[in-house]
Short mmCIF file of C-alpha atoms in Angstrom, two decimals:
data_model
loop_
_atom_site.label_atom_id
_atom_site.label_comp_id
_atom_site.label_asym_id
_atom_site.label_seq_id
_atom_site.Cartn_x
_atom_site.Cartn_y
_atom_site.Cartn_z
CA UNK A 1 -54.68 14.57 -56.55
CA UNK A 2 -51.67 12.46 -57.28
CA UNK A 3 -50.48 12.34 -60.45
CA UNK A 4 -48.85 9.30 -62.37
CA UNK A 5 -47.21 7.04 -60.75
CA UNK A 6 -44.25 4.77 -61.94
CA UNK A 7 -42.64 1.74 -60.26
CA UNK A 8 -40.21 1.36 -59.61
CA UNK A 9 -38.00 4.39 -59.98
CA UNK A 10 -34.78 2.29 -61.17
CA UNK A 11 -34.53 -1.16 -62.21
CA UNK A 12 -31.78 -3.78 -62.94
CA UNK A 13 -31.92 -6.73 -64.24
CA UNK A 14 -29.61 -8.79 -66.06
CA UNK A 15 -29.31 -9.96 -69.69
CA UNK A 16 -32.09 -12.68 -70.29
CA UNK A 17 -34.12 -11.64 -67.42
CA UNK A 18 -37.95 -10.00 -67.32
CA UNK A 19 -38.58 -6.33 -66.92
CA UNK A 20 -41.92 -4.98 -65.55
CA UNK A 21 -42.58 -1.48 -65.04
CA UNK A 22 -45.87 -0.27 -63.46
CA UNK A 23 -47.46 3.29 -64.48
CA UNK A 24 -51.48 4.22 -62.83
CA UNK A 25 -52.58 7.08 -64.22
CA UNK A 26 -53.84 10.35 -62.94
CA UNK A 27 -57.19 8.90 -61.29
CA UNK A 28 -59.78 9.60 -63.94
CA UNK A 29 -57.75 9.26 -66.90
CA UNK A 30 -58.37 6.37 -68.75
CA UNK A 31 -55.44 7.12 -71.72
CA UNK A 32 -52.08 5.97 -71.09
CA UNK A 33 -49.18 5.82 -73.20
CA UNK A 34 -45.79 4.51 -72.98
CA UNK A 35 -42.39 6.20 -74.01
CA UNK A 36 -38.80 5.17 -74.32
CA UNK A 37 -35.51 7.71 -74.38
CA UNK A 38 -32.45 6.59 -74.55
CA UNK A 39 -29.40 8.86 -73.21
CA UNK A 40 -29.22 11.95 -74.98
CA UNK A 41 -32.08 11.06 -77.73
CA UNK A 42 -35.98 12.01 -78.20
CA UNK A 43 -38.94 10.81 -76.53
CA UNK A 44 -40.10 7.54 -79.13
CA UNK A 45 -43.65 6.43 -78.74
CA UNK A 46 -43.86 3.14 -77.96
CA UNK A 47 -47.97 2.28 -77.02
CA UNK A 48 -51.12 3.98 -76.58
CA UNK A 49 -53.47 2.26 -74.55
CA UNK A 50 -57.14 2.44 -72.86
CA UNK A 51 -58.48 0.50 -70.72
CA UNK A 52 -58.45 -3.36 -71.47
CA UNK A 53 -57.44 -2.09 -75.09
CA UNK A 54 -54.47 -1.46 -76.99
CA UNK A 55 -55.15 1.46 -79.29
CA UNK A 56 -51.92 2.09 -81.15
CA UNK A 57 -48.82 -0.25 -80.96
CA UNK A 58 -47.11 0.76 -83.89
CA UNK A 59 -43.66 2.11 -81.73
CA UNK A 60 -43.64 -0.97 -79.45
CA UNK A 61 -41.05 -3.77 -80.77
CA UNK A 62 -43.03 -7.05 -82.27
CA UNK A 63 -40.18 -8.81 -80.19
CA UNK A 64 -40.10 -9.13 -75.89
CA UNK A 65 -42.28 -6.29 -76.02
CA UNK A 66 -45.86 -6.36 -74.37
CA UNK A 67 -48.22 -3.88 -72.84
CA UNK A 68 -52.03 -4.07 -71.31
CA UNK A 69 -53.97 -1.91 -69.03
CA UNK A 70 -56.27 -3.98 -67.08
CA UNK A 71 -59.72 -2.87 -66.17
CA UNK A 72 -58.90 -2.74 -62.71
CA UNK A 73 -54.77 -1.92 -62.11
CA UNK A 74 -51.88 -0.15 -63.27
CA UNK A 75 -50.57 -0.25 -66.97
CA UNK A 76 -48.27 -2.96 -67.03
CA UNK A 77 -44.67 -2.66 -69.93
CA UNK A 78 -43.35 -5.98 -70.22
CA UNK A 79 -40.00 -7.00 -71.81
CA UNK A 80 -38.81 -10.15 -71.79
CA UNK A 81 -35.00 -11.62 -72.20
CA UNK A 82 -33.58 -8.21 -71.95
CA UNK A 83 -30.38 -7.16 -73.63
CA UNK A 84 -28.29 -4.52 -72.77
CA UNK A 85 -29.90 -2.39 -75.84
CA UNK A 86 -33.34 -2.00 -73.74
CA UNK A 87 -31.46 0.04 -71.11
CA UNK A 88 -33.11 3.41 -71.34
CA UNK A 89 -36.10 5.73 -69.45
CA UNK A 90 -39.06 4.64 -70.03
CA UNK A 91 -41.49 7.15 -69.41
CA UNK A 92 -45.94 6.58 -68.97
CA UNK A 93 -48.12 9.63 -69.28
CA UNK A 94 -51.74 10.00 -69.58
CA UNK A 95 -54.37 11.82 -70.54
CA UNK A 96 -58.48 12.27 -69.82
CA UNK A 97 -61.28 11.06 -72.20
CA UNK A 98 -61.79 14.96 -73.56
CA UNK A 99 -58.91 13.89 -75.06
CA UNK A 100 -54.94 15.00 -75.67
CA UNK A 101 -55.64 17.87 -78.11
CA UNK A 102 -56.77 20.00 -75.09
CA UNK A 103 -55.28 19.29 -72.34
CA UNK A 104 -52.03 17.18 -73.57
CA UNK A 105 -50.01 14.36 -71.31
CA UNK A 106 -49.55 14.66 -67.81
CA UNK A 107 -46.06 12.41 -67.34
CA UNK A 108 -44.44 10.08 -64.67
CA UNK A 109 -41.05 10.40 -63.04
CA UNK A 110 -40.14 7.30 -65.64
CA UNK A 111 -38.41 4.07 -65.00
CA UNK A 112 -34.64 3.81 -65.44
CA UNK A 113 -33.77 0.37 -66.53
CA UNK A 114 -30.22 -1.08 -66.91
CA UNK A 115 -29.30 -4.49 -68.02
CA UNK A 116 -26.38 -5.99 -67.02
CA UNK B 1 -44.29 9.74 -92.14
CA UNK B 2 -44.86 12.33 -89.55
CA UNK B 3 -41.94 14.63 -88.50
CA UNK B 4 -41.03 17.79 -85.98
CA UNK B 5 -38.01 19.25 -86.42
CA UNK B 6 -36.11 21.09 -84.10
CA UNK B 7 -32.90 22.32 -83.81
CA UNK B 8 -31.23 20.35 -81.43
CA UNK B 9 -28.91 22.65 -79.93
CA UNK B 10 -27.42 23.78 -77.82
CA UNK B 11 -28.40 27.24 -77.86
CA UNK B 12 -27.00 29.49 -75.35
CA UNK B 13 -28.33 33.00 -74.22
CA UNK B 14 -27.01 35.32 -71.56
CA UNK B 15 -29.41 35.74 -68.84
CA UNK B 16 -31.99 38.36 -69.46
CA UNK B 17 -32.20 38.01 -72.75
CA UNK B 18 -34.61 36.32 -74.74
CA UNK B 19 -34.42 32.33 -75.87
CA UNK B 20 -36.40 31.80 -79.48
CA UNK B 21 -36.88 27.75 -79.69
CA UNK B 22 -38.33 26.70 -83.11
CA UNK B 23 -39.89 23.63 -84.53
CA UNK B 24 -41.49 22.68 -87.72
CA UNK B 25 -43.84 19.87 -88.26
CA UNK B 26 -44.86 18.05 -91.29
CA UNK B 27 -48.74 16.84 -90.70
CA UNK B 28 -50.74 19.91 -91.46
CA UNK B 29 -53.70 17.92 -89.91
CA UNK B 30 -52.03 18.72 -86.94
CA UNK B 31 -54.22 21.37 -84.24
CA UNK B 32 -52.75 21.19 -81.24
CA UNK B 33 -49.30 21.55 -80.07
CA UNK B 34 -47.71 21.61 -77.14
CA UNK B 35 -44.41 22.68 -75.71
CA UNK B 36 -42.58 20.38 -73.03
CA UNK B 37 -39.48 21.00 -70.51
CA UNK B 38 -37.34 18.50 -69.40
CA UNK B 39 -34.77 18.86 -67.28
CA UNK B 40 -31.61 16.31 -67.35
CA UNK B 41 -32.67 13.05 -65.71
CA UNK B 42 -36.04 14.16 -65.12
CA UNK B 43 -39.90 13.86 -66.90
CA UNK B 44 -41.07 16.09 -69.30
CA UNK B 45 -43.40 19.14 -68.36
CA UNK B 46 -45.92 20.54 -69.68
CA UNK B 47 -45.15 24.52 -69.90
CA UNK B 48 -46.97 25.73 -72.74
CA UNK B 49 -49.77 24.75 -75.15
CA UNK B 50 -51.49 26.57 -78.68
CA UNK B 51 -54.58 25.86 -80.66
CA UNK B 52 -54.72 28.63 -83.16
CA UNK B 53 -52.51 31.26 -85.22
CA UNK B 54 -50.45 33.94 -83.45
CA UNK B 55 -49.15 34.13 -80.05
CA UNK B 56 -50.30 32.74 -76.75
CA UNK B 57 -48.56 34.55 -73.68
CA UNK B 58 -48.21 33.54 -70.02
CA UNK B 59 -45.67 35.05 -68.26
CA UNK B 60 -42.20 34.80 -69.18
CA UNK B 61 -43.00 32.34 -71.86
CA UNK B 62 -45.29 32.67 -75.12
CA UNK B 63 -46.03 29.97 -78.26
CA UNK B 64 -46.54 31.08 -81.40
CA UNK B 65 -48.09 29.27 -84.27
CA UNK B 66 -48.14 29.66 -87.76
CA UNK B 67 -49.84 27.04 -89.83
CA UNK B 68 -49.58 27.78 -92.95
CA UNK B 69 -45.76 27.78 -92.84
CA UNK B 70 -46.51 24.47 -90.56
CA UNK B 71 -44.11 26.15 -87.74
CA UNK B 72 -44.27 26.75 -83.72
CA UNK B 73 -42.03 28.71 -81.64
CA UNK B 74 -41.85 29.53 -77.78
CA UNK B 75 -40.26 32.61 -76.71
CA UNK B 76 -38.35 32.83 -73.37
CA UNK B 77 -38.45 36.38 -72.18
CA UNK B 78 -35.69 37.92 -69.22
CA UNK B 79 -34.47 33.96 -69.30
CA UNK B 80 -33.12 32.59 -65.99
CA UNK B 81 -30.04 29.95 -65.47
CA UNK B 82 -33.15 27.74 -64.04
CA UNK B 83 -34.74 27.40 -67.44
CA UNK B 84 -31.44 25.52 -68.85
CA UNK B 85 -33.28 22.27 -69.78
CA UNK B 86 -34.48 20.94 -73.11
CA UNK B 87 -37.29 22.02 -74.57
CA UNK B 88 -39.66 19.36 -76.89
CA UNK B 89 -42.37 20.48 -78.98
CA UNK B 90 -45.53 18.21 -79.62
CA UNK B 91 -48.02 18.28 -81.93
CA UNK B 92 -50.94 16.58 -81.80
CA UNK B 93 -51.31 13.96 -84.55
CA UNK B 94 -55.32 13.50 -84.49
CA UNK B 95 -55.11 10.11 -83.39
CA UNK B 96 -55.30 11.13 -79.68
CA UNK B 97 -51.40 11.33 -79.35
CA UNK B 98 -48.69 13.70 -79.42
CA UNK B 99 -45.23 13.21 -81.60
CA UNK B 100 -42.30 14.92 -79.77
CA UNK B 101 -39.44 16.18 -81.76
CA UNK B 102 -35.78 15.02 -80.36
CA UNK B 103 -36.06 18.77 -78.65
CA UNK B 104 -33.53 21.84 -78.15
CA UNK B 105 -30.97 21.89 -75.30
CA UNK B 106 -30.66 25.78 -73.86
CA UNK B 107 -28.41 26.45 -71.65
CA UNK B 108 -28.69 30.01 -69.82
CA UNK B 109 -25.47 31.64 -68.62
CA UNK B 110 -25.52 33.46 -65.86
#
């Protein structure tokens, strides 16, 4: 029973360029959210989603920043024209439909993205 | 606004003794909570979660809650150089989330 997956592990990608980082949940969770830390700060919530909706967005930037979870597919985080500022962890975890006040998040390994 | 607080370290016990990690929140709607480990350059782990008042023990580690003083702890008993990490305590907001305070760094010396 895998659990969730991120892709890829580190990414690079230089100033003005697209990031895309890839989380599928733990197969029969249908809750996924997305997390950012920068070095040596919190966890900040970025994006709840469920499938083919976005349930809370209020952490995600209104700039560069985009998210979906496609019926059929991984989550998909999407930043546009990165600057060196969006070089962090981001981290997806998930959780199943009896929801997060029982059983909590189960989390990824997290992407590592620096900018350039 | 919703807030946890936690001390953010770092707090450093000999090993064997215990480690007392604390956190307050501010929702009192709030009736779940859960503590995470993370390790440095690593994910966050699920070690410990609460639902009601008092203590919840497993092991080496127990969670206590208090709500009406809107407070969680976990308790580290006969604490190893291996739990060094930070620890991040989560409450659940009622929206089907958690909010994780910024978390306390221990460090066990050995």
């Amino acid at each position: 029973n895998a659990g969730v997956m991120q892709n890829p592990r580190h990414l690079v990608r230089r100033r003005g360029q697209e990031a895309r980082l890839r989380c599928s949940p733990v197969k029969g969770h249908s809750h996924v959210y997305w997390y950012r830390q920068l070095p040596e700060e919190g966890l900040k919530f970025m994006v709840y989603l469920q499938k083919e909706n976005i349930i809370d967005e209020s952490g995600m930037p209104k700039e560069r920043f985009s998210a979906e979870f496609p019926k059929e597919g991984p989550s998909i985080l999407r930043i546009q024209q990165v600057v060196r500022g969006d070089s962090a962890a981001y981290f997806c975890a998930s959780s199943p439909d009896r929801g997060v006040a029982n059983y909590g998040y189960t989390f990824g390994s997290g992407t590592r993205l620096t900018v350039v | 606004q919703k807030e946890v607080e936690q001390n953010s370290g770092p707090l450093s016990v000999p090993e064997g003794a215990i480690a007392s990690l604390n956190c307050t929140y501010s929702d009192r709607g709030s009736q779940s909570f859960f503590w995470y480990r993370q390790y440095s350059g690593k994910s966050p782990e699920l070690i410990r979660s609460i639902y009601s008042n008092g203590d919840k023990e497993d092991r080496r580690f127990t969670a206590q809650l208090n709500k009406a003083s809107q407070y969680v702890s976990l308790l580290i008993r006969d604490s190893q150089p291996s739990d060094s990490a930070t620890y991040l305590c989560a409450p659940e907001t009622g929206a089907n989330n958690l909010f994780f305070g910024t978390g306390t760094r221990l460090t066990v010396i050995p």
